Amino acid sequence: MIVIKCTWAAGADQTLGMPVYATTGAAGADLRANLPDGPVFIEPMARALVSTGLHMEIPQGFEVQIRPRSGLALKHGIMLPNSPGTIDSDYRGVVGVIVLNAGAAPFEIIHGMRIAQMVVAAAPQVSFEIARMLDTTDRASGG
């Protein structure tokens, strides 16, 4: 099993706990807004960086992808503009989620709210080389 070690940021509310998979078949673990100083209000078409209060140690060769929650997108127009966001294995800062309000009304993010989900994925580094030709495919250069 892959293990991601976590530590809490200074001032974070540790009672929120670690990211959790909502069901046994879930691909993404829920991330919560860690806002002990109060909610974040996002006006329509504005964005904010929302802290999770967590630092992560992701194993080399893996990444954490931050993805939106479909319910927030459908009900409120809440999106992650850089989705999926990538957290690299060598990043040790506080994990934040860039949230965009594409809805028509202001949106309040409250402490402990599930704001995104994280998916752990393999991310090998590869080498690149110039070739004289590439193998052909049925698709070729078609879109």
mmCIF file of C-alpha atoms in Angstrom:
data_model
loop_
_atom_site.group_PDB
_atom_site.id
_atom_site.type_symbol
_atom_site.label_atom_id
_atom_site.label_comp_id
_atom_site.label_asym_id
_atom_site.label_seq_id
_atom_site.Cartn_x
_atom_site.Cartn_y
_atom_site.Cartn_z
ATOM 1 C CA MET A 1 0.000 0.000 0.000
ATOM 2 C CA ILE A 2 1.189 3.517 -0.818
ATOM 3 C CA VAL A 3 1.499 5.752 2.243
ATOM 4 C CA ILE A 4 1.390 9.539 2.189
ATOM 5 C CA LYS A 5 2.781 11.007 5.392
ATOM 6 C CA CYS A 6 1.112 14.218 6.572
ATOM 7 C CA THR A 7 1.852 16.902 9.134
ATOM 8 C CA TRP A 8 -0.331 19.783 10.254
ATOM 9 C CA ALA A 9 0.398 23.390 9.399
ATOM 10 C CA ALA A 10 0.831 25.812 12.281
ATOM 11 C CA GLY A 11 -2.578 26.858 13.571
ATOM 12 C CA ALA A 12 -4.485 24.167 11.644
ATOM 13 C CA ASP A 13 -7.455 22.461 13.282
ATOM 14 C CA GLN A 14 -6.223 18.905 13.735
ATOM 15 C CA THR A 15 -9.670 17.621 14.744
ATOM 16 C CA LEU A 16 -10.694 17.642 11.055
ATOM 17 C CA GLY A 17 -8.565 14.544 10.533
ATOM 18 C CA MET A 18 -6.784 13.219 7.485
ATOM 19 C CA PRO A 19 -8.273 12.971 3.969
ATOM 20 C CA VAL A 20 -10.860 10.177 3.871
ATOM 21 C CA TYR A 21 -12.348 7.988 1.145
ATOM 22 C CA ALA A 22 -16.142 8.307 1.473
ATOM 23 C CA THR A 23 -16.795 4.765 0.191
ATOM 24 C CA THR A 24 -14.786 1.607 -0.417
ATOM 25 C CA GLY A 25 -14.968 2.206 -4.168
ATOM 26 C CA ALA A 26 -14.026 5.896 -4.115
ATOM 27 C CA ALA A 27 -11.043 6.895 -6.274
ATOM 28 C CA GLY A 28 -10.609 10.224 -4.500
ATOM 29 C CA ALA A 29 -10.201 11.050 -0.824
ATOM 30 C CA ASP A 30 -12.095 14.118 0.400
ATOM 31 C CA LEU A 31 -10.124 17.233 1.347
ATOM 32 C CA ARG A 32 -11.595 19.653 3.877
ATOM 33 C CA ALA A 33 -11.221 23.400 4.188
ATOM 34 C CA ASN A 34 -9.155 24.107 7.292
ATOM 35 C CA LEU A 35 -10.323 27.592 8.214
ATOM 36 C CA PRO A 36 -10.126 27.976 12.005
ATOM 37 C CA ASP A 37 -10.129 31.792 11.629
ATOM 38 C CA GLY A 38 -13.469 31.854 9.836
ATOM 39 C CA PRO A 39 -15.129 31.265 6.474
ATOM 40 C CA VAL A 40 -13.982 32.362 3.034
ATOM 41 C CA PHE A 41 -16.515 34.177 0.839
ATOM 42 C CA ILE A 42 -16.075 33.949 -2.931
ATOM 43 C CA GLU A 43 -17.990 36.328 -5.158
ATOM 44 C CA PRO A 44 -19.209 35.171 -8.600
ATOM 45 C CA MET A 45 -16.309 34.764 -11.053
ATOM 46 C CA ALA A 46 -13.763 35.278 -8.244
ATOM 47 C CA ARG A 47 -11.330 32.728 -6.891
ATOM 48 C CA ALA A 48 -9.579 32.008 -3.606
ATOM 49 C CA LEU A 49 -6.851 29.748 -2.270
ATOM 50 C CA VAL A 50 -8.365 27.594 0.472
ATOM 51 C CA SER A 51 -6.054 25.863 2.932
ATOM 52 C CA THR A 52 -6.375 22.205 3.883
ATOM 53 C CA GLY A 53 -3.991 22.709 6.796
ATOM 54 C CA LEU A 54 -1.887 19.758 5.615
ATOM 55 C CA HIS A 55 1.680 19.238 4.467
ATOM 56 C CA MET A 56 2.220 15.965 2.555
ATOM 57 C CA GLU A 57 5.165 13.721 1.824
ATOM 58 C CA ILE A 58 4.236 12.061 -1.463
ATOM 59 C CA PRO A 59 6.450 9.135 -2.500
ATOM 60 C CA GLN A 60 8.765 9.786 -5.442
ATOM 61 C CA GLY A 61 7.206 8.548 -8.686
ATOM 62 C CA PHE A 62 3.710 9.633 -7.593
ATOM 63 C CA GLU A 63 1.647 12.799 -7.601
ATOM 64 C CA VAL A 64 -1.523 13.914 -5.860
ATOM 65 C CA GLN A 65 -4.160 15.265 -8.233
ATOM 66 C CA ILE A 66 -6.642 17.751 -6.793
ATOM 67 C CA ARG A 67 -10.053 17.464 -8.438
ATOM 68 C CA PRO A 68 -13.415 19.209 -7.989
ATOM 69 C CA ARG A 69 -16.391 17.723 -6.218
ATOM 70 C CA SER A 70 -19.241 17.200 -8.665
ATOM 71 C CA GLY A 71 -21.952 18.189 -6.191
ATOM 72 C CA LEU A 72 -20.398 21.628 -5.585
ATOM 73 C CA ALA A 73 -20.007 22.127 -9.330
ATOM 74 C CA LEU A 74 -23.599 21.162 -10.144
ATOM 75 C CA LYS A 75 -25.359 22.891 -7.259
ATOM 76 C CA HIS A 76 -23.234 26.036 -6.881
ATOM 77 C CA GLY A 77 -20.900 26.385 -9.891
ATOM 78 C CA ILE A 78 -17.826 25.801 -7.713
ATOM 79 C CA MET A 79 -14.870 24.728 -9.845
ATOM 80 C CA LEU A 80 -11.130 24.233 -9.570
ATOM 81 C CA PRO A 81 -9.699 26.311 -12.435
ATOM 82 C CA ASN A 82 -6.475 24.311 -12.734
ATOM 83 C CA SER A 83 -8.176 20.940 -12.486
ATOM 84 C CA PRO A 84 -6.661 18.568 -12.015
ATOM 85 C CA GLY A 85 -4.097 20.395 -9.920
ATOM 86 C CA THR A 86 -0.870 18.516 -9.325
ATOM 87 C CA ILE A 87 1.061 18.277 -6.081
ATOM 88 C CA ASP A 88 4.567 17.048 -6.870
ATOM 89 C CA SER A 89 6.427 14.568 -4.691
ATOM 90 C CA ASP A 90 9.033 17.166 -3.689
ATOM 91 C CA TYR A 91 6.527 19.842 -2.544
ATOM 92 C CA ARG A 92 6.341 20.242 1.236
ATOM 93 C CA GLY A 93 4.274 23.420 1.637
ATOM 94 C CA VAL A 94 0.714 23.601 2.881
ATOM 95 C CA VAL A 95 -1.701 22.039 0.407
ATOM 96 C CA GLY A 96 -4.145 24.649 -0.849
ATOM 97 C CA VAL A 97 -7.053 24.342 -3.239
ATOM 98 C CA ILE A 98 -7.709 27.074 -5.815
ATOM 99 C CA VAL A 99 -11.481 27.493 -5.849
ATOM 100 C CA LEU A 100 -13.416 29.429 -8.513
ATOM 101 C CA ASN A 101 -17.015 30.498 -8.120
ATOM 102 C CA ALA A 102 -18.539 30.202 -11.605
ATOM 103 C CA GLY A 103 -22.015 30.458 -10.107
ATOM 104 C CA ALA A 104 -24.370 33.443 -10.025
ATOM 105 C CA ALA A 105 -24.339 33.977 -6.242
ATOM 106 C CA PRO A 106 -21.601 34.501 -3.646
ATOM 107 C CA PHE A 107 -20.440 31.238 -2.081
ATOM 108 C CA GLU A 108 -19.317 30.655 1.497
ATOM 109 C CA ILE A 109 -16.668 28.052 2.252
ATOM 110 C CA ILE A 110 -16.902 27.116 5.903
ATOM 111 C CA HIS A 111 -14.448 25.394 8.193
ATOM 112 C CA GLY A 112 -14.488 21.623 7.674
ATOM 113 C CA MET A 113 -16.378 21.731 4.348
ATOM 114 C CA ARG A 114 -15.392 19.076 1.819
ATOM 115 C CA ILE A 115 -14.008 21.281 -0.969
ATOM 116 C CA ALA A 116 -12.143 18.896 -3.262
ATOM 117 C CA GLN A 117 -10.938 15.364 -3.658
ATOM 118 C CA MET A 118 -7.432 14.046 -4.089
ATOM 119 C CA VAL A 119 -6.384 11.144 -6.292
ATOM 120 C CA VAL A 120 -2.950 9.552 -5.960
ATOM 121 C CA ALA A 121 -1.482 8.649 -9.348
ATOM 122 C CA ALA A 122 1.764 7.242 -10.693
ATOM 123 C CA ALA A 123 3.888 9.946 -12.297
ATOM 124 C CA PRO A 124 7.092 8.455 -13.669
ATOM 125 C CA GLN A 125 9.767 10.711 -15.070
ATOM 126 C CA VAL A 126 10.734 9.735 -18.613
ATOM 127 C CA SER A 127 13.411 10.741 -21.064
ATOM 128 C CA PHE A 128 12.764 12.506 -24.369
ATOM 129 C CA GLU A 129 14.609 12.020 -27.625
ATOM 130 C CA ILE A 130 14.328 13.281 -31.162
ATOM 131 C CA ALA A 131 13.391 10.544 -33.643
ATOM 132 C CA ARG A 132 13.599 10.521 -37.411
ATOM 133 C CA MET A 133 10.078 9.069 -37.658
ATOM 134 C CA LEU A 134 7.193 8.141 -35.394
ATOM 135 C CA ASP A 135 5.152 4.954 -35.662
ATOM 136 C CA THR A 136 1.923 5.429 -37.586
ATOM 137 C CA THR A 137 -1.559 4.900 -36.136
ATOM 138 C CA ASP A 138 -5.075 4.762 -37.538
ATOM 139 C CA ARG A 139 -5.789 8.125 -35.930
ATOM 140 C CA ALA A 140 -2.627 9.794 -37.271
ATOM 141 C CA SER A 141 -2.990 13.567 -36.709
ATOM 142 C CA GLY A 142 -6.781 13.545 -36.465
ATOM 143 C CA GLY A 143 -8.290 15.467 -33.526
#
